[in-house]
Short mmCIF file of N, CA and C in Angstrom, two decimals:
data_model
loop_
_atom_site.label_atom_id
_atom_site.label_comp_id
_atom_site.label_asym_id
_atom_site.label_seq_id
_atom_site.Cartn_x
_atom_site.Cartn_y
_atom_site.Cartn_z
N UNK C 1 -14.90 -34.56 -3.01
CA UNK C 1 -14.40 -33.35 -3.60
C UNK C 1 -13.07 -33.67 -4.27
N UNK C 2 -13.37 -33.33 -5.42
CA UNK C 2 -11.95 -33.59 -6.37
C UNK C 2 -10.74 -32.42 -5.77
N UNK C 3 -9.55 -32.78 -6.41
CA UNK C 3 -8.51 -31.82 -6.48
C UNK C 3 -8.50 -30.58 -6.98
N UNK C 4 -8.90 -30.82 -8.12
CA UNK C 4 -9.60 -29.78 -9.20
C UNK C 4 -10.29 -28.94 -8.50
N UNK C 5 -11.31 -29.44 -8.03
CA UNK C 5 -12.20 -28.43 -7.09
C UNK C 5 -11.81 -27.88 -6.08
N UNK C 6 -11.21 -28.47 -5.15
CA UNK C 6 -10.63 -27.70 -4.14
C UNK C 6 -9.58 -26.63 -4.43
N UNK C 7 -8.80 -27.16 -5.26
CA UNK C 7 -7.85 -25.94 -5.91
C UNK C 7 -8.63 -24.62 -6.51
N UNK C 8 -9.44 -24.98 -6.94
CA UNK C 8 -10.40 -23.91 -7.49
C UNK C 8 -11.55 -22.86 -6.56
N UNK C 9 -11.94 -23.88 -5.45
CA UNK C 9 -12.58 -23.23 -4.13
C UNK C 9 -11.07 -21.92 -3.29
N UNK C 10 -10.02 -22.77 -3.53
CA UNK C 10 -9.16 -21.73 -2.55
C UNK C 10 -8.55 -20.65 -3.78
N UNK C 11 -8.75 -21.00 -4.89
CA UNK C 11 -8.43 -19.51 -5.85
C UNK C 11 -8.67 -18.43 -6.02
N UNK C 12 -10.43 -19.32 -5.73
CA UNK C 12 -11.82 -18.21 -5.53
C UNK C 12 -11.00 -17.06 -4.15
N UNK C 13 -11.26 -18.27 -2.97
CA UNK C 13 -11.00 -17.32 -1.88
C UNK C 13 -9.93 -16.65 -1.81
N UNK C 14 -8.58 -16.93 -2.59
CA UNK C 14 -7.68 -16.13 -2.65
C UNK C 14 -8.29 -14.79 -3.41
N UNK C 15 -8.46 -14.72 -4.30
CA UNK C 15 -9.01 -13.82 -5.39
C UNK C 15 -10.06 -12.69 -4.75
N UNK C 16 -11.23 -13.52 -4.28
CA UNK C 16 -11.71 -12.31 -3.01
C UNK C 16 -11.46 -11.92 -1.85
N UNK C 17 -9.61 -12.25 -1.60
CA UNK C 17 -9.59 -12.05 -0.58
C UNK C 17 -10.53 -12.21 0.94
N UNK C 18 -10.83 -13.58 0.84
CA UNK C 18 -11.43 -13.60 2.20
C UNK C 18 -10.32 -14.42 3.48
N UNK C 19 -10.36 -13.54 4.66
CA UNK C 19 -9.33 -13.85 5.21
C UNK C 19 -10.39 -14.47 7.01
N UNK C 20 -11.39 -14.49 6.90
CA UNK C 20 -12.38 -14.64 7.95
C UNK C 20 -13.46 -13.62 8.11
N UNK C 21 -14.07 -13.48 9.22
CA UNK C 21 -14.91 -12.60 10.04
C UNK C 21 -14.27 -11.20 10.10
N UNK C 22 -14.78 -10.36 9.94
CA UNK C 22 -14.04 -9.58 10.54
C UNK C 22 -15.09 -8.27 11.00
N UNK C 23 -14.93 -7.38 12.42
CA UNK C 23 -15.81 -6.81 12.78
C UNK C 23 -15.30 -5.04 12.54
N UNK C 24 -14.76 -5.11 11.48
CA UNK C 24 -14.04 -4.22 10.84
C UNK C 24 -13.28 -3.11 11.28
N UNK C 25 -12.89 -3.64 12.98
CA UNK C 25 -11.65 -3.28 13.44
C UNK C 25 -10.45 -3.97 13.59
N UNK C 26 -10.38 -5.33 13.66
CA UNK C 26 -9.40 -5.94 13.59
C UNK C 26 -9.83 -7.38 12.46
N UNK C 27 -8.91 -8.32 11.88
CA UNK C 27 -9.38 -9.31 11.08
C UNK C 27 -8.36 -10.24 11.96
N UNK C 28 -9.55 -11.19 12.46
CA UNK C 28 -9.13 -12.62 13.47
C UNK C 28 -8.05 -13.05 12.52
N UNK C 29 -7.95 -13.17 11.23
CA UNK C 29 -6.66 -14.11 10.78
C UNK C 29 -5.50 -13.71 10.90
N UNK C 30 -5.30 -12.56 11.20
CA UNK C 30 -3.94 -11.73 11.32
C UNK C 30 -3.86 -11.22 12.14
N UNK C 31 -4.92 -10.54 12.99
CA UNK C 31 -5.10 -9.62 14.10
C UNK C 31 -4.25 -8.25 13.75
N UNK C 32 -4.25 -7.65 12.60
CA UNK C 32 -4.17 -6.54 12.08
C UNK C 32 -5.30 -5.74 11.60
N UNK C 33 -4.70 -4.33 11.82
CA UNK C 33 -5.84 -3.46 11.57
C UNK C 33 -6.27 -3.83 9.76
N UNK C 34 -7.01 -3.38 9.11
CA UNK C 34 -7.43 -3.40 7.53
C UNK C 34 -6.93 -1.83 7.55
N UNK C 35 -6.51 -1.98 5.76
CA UNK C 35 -5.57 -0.77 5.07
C UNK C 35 -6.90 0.19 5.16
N UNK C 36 -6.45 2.00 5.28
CA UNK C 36 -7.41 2.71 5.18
C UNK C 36 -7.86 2.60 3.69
N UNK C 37 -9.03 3.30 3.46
CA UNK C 37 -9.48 2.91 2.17
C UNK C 37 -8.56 3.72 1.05
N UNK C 38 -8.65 3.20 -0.15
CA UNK C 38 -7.34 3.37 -1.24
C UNK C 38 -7.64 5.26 -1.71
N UNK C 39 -6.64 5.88 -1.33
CA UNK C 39 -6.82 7.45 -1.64
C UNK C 39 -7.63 7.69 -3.23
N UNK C 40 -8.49 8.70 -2.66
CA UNK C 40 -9.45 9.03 -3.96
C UNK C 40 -10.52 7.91 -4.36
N UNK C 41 -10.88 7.25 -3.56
CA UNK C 41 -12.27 6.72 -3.26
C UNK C 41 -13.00 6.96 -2.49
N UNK C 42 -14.32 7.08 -2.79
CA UNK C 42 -15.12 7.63 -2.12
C UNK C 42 -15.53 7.00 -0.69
N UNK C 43 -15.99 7.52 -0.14
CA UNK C 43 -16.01 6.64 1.35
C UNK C 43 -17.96 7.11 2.04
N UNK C 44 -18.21 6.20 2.74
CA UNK C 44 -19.16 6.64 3.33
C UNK C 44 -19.30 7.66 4.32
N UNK C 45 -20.01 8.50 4.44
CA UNK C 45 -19.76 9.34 5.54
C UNK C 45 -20.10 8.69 7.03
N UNK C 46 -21.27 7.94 6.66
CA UNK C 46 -21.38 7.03 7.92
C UNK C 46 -21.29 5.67 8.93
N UNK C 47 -20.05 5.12 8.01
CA UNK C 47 -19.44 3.92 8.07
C UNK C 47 -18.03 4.08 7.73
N UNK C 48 -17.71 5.18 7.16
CA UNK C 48 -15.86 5.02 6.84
C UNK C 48 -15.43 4.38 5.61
N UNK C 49 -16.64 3.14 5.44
CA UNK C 49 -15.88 2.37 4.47
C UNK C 49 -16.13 2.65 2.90
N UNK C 50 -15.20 2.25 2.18
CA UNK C 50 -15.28 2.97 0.50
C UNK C 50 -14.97 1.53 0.12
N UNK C 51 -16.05 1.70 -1.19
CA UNK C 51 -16.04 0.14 -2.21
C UNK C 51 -14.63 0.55 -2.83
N UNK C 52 -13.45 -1.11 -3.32
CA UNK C 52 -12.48 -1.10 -3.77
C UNK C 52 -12.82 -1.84 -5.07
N UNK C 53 -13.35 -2.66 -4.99
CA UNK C 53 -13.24 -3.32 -6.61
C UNK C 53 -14.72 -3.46 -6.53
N UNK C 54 -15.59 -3.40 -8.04
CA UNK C 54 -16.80 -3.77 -8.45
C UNK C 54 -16.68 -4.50 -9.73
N UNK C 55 -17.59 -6.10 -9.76
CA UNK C 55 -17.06 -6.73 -10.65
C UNK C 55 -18.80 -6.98 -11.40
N UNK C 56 -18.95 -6.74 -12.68
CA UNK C 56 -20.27 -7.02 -13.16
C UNK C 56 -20.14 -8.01 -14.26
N UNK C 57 -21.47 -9.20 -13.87
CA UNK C 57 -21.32 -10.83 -15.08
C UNK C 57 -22.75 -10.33 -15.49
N UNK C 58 -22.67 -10.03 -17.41
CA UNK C 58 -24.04 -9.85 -17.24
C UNK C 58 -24.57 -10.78 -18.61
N UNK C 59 -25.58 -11.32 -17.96
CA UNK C 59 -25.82 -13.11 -19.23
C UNK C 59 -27.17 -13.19 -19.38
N UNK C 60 -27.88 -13.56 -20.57
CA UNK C 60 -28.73 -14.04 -21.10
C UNK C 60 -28.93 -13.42 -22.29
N UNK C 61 -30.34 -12.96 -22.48
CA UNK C 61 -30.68 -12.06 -23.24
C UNK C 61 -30.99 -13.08 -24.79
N UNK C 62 -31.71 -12.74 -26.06
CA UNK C 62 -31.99 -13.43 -26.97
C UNK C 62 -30.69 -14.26 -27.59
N UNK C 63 -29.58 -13.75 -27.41
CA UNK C 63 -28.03 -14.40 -28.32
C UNK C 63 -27.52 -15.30 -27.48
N UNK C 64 -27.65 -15.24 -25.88
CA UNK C 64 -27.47 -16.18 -24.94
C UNK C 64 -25.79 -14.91 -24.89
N UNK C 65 -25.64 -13.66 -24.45
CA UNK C 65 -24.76 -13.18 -24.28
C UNK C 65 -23.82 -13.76 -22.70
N UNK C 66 -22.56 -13.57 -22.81
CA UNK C 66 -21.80 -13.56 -21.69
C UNK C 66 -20.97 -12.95 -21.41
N UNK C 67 -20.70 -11.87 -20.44
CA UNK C 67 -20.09 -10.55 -20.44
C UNK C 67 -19.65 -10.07 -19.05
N UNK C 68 -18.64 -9.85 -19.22
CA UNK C 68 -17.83 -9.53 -17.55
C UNK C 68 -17.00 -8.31 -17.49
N UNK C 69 -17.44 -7.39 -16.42
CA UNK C 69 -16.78 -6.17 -16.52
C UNK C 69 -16.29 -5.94 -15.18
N UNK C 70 -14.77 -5.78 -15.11
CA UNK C 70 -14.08 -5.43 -13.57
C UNK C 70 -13.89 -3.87 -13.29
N UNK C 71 -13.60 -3.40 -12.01
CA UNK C 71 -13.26 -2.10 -11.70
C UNK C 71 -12.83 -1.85 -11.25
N UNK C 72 -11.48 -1.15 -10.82
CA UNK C 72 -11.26 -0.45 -9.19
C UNK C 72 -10.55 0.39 -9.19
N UNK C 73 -11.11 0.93 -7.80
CA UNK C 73 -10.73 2.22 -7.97
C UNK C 73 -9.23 3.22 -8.80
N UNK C 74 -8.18 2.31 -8.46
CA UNK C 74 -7.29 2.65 -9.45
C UNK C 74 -7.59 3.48 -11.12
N UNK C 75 -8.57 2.57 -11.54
CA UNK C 75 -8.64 2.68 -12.67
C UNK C 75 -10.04 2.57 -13.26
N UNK C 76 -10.87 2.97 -12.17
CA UNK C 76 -12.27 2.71 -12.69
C UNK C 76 -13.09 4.18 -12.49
N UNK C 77 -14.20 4.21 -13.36
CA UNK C 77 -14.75 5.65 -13.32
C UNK C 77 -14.95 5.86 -12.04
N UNK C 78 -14.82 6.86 -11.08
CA UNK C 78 -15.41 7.63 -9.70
C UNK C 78 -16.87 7.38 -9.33
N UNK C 79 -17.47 7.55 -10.49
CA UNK C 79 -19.31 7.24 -10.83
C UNK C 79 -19.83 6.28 -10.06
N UNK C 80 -18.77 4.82 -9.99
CA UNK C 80 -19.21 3.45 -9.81
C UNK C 80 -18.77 3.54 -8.57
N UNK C 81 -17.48 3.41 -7.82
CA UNK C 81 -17.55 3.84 -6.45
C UNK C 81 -18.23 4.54 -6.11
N UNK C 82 -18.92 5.91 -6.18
CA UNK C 82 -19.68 6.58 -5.34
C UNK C 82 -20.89 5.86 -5.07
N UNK C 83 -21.47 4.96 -6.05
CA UNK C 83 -22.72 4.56 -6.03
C UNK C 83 -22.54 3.15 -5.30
N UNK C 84 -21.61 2.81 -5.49
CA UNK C 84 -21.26 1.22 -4.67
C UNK C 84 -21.10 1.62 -3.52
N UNK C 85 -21.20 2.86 -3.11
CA UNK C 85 -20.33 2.51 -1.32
C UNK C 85 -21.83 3.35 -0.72
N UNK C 86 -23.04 3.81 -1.37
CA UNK C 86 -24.38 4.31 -0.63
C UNK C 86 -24.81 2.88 -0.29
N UNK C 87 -25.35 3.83 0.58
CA UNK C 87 -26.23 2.64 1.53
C UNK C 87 -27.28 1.66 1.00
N UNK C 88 -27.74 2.25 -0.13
CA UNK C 88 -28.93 1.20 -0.82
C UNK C 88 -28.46 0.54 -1.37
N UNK C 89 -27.13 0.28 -1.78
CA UNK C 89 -26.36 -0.79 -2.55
C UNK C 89 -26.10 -1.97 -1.64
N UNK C 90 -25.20 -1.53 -0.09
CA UNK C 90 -25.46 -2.54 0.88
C UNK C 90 -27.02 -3.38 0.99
N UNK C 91 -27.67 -2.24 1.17
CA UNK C 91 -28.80 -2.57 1.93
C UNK C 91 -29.65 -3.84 0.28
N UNK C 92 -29.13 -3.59 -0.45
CA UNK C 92 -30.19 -4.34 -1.25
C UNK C 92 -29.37 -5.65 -1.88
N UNK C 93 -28.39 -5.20 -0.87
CA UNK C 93 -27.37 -7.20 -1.28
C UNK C 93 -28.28 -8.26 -1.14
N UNK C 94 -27.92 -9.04 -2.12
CA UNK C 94 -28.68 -10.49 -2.22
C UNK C 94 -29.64 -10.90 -3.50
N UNK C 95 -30.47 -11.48 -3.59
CA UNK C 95 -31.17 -11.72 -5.02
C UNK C 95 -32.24 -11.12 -4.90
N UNK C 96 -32.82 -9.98 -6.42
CA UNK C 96 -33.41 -9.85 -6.88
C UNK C 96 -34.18 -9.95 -7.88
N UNK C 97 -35.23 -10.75 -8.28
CA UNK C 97 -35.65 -10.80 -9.51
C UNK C 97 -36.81 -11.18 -10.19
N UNK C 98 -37.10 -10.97 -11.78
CA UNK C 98 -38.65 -10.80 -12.07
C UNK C 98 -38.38 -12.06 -12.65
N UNK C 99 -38.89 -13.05 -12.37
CA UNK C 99 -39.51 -14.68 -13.20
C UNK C 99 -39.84 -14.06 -14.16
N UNK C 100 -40.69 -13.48 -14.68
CA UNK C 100 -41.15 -13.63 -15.60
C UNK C 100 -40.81 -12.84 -16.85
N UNK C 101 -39.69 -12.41 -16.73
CA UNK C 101 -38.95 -11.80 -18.21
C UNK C 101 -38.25 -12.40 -19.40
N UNK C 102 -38.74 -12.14 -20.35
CA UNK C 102 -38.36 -13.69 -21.70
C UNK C 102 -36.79 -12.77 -22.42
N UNK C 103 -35.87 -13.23 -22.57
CA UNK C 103 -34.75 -12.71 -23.15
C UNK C 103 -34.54 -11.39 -22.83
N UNK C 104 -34.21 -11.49 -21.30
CA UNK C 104 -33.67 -10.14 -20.54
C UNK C 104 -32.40 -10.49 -20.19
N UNK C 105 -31.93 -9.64 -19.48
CA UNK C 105 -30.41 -9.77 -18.72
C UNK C 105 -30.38 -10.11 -17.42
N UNK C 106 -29.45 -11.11 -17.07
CA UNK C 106 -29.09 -10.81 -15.60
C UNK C 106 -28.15 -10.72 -14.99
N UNK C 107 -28.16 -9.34 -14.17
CA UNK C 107 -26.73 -8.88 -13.79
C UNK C 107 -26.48 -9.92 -12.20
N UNK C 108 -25.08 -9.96 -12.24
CA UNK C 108 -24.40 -9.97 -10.76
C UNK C 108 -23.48 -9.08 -10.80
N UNK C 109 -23.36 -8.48 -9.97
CA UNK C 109 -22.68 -7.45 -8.86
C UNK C 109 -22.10 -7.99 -7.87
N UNK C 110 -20.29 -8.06 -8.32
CA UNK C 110 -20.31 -8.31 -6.63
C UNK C 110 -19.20 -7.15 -6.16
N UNK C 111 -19.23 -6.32 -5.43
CA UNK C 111 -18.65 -5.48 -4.57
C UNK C 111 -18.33 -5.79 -3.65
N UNK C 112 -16.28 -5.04 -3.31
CA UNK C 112 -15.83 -5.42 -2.37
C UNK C 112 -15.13 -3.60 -1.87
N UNK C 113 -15.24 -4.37 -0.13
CA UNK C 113 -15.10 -2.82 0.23
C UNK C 113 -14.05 -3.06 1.05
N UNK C 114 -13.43 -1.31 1.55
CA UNK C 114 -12.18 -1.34 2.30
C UNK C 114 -12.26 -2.36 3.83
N UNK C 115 -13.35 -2.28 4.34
CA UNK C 115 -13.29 -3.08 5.34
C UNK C 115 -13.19 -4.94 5.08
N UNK C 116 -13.41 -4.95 4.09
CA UNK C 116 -12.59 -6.98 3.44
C UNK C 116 -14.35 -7.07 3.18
N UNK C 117 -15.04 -6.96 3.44
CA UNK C 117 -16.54 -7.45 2.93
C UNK C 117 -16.94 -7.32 1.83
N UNK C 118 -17.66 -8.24 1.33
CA UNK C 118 -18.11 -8.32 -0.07
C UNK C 118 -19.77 -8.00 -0.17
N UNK C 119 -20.53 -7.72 -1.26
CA UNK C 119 -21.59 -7.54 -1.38
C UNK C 119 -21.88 -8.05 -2.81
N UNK C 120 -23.22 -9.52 -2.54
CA UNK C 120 -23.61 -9.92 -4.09
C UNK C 120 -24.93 -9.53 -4.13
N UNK C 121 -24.97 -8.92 -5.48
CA UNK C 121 -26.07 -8.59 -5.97
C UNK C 121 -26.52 -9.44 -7.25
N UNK C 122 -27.99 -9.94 -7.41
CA UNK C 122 -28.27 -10.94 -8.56
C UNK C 122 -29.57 -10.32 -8.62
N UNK C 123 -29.86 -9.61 -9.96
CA UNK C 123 -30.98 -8.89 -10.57
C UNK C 123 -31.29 -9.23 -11.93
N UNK C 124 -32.26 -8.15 -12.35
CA UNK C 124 -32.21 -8.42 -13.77
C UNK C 124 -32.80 -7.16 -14.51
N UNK C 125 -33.19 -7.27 -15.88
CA UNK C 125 -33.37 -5.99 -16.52
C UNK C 125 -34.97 -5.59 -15.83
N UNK C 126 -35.82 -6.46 -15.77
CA UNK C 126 -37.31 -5.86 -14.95
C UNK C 126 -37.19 -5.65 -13.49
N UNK C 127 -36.36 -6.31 -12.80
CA UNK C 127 -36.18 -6.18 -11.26
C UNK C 127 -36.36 -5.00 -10.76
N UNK C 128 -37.39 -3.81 -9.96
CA UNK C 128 -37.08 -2.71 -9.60
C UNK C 128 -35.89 -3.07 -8.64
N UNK C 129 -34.68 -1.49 -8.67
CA UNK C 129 -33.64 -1.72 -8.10
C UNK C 129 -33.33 -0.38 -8.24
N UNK C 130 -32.41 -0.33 -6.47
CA UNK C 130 -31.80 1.29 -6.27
C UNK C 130 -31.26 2.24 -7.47
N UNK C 131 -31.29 3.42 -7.69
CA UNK C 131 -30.75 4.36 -9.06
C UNK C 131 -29.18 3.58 -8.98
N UNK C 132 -28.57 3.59 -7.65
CA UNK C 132 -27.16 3.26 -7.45
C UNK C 132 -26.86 1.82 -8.39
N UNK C 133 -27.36 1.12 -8.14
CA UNK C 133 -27.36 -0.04 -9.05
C UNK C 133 -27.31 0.27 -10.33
N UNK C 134 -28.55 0.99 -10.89
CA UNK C 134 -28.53 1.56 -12.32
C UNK C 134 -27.13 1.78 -12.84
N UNK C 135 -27.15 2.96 -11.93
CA UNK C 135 -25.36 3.76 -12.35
C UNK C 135 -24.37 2.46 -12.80
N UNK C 136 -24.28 1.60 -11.52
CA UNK C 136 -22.91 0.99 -11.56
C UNK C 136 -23.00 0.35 -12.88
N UNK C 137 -24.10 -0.72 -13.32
CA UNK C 137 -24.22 -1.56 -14.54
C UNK C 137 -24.01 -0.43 -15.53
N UNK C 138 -24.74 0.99 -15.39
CA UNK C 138 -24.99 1.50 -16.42
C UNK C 138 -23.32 1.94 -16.90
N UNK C 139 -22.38 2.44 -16.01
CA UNK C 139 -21.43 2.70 -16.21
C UNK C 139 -20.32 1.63 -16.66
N UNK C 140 -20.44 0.55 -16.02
CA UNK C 140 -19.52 -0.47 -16.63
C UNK C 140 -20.41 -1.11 -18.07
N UNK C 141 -21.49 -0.79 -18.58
CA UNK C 141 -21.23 -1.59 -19.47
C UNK C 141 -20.95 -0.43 -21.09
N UNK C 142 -20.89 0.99 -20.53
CA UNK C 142 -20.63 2.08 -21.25
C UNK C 142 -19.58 1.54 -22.27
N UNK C 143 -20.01 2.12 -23.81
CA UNK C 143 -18.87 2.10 -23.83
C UNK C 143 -17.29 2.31 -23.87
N UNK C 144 -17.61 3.99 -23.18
CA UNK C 144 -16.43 5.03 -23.22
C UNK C 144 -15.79 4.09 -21.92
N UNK C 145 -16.20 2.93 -21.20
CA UNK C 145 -15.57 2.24 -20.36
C UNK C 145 -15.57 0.72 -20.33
N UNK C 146 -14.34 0.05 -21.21
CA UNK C 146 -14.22 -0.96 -21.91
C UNK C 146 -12.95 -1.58 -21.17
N UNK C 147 -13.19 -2.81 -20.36
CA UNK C 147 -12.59 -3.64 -19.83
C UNK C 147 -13.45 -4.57 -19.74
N UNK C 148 -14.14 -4.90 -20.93
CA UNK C 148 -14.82 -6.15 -20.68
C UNK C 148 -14.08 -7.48 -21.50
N UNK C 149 -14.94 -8.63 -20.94
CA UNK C 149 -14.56 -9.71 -21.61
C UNK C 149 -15.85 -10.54 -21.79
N UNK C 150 -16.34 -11.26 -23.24
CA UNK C 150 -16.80 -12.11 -23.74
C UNK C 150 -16.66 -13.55 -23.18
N UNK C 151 -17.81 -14.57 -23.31
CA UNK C 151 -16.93 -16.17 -23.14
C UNK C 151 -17.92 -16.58 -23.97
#
């Protein structure tokens, strides 16, 4: 493992904030409680916890597009938190997808919530997938909601 790389592995983890395990009453690296979730985000009714940042990479398609859209709650539509913090958004973390689509899209999703946990999602434009999903892509790639970036 180069330098390069390792510097770049702990950027990552700085950046998503991962600080260990945590059983989302206390976090072993600090043995502090986690901040309540950020006022005016939506929260689950049956878990407490409310998504803080939602980040969408969405690539392929006939031009070979590459496209990245961030969020949070601070400053991101209400729309996309509400739908990031239902349960079918948890529940359908991980990869989804149709082989066999010729110059489609494929999104990643990754959502992070008040309790420090993250959620990746890897789909695509044929993949059936929760309405909540819909929303979030559908809303970040709007374009009355423009914080994207090209590469």
């Amino acid at each position: 493992m180069t330098t390069r790389t390792t510097v770049a592995g702990l950027a990552l983890a700085v950046a998503l904030g991962v600080t260990g395990c945590s059983d989302g009453d206390s976090s072993p690296a600090t043995g502090t409680t986690p901040p309540p979730p950020t006022a005016g985000a939506p929260t689950s009714t049956t878990t407490g916890v409310s998504a803080t940042a939602v980040t969408l990479s969405k690539t392929g398609g006939f031009a070979g597009v590459r496209e990245h859209y961030a969020s949070t709650t601070a400053r991101g539509p209400q729309e996309v938190f509400r739908a990031a913090t239902s349960p079918n958004v948890r529940g359908f973390a991980g990869e989804h997808r149709n082989t066999r689509i010729a110059d489609g899209f494929v999104y990643e999703l990754l959502i992070r919530y008040s309790d420090r946990s993250t959620v990746r999602i890897l789909t695509d434009d044929a993949a059936p997938k929760p309405p909540e999903v819909e929303t979030i892509i559908k809303a970040l790639e709007s374009p009355s909601y423009s914080t994207s970036s090209s590469s």
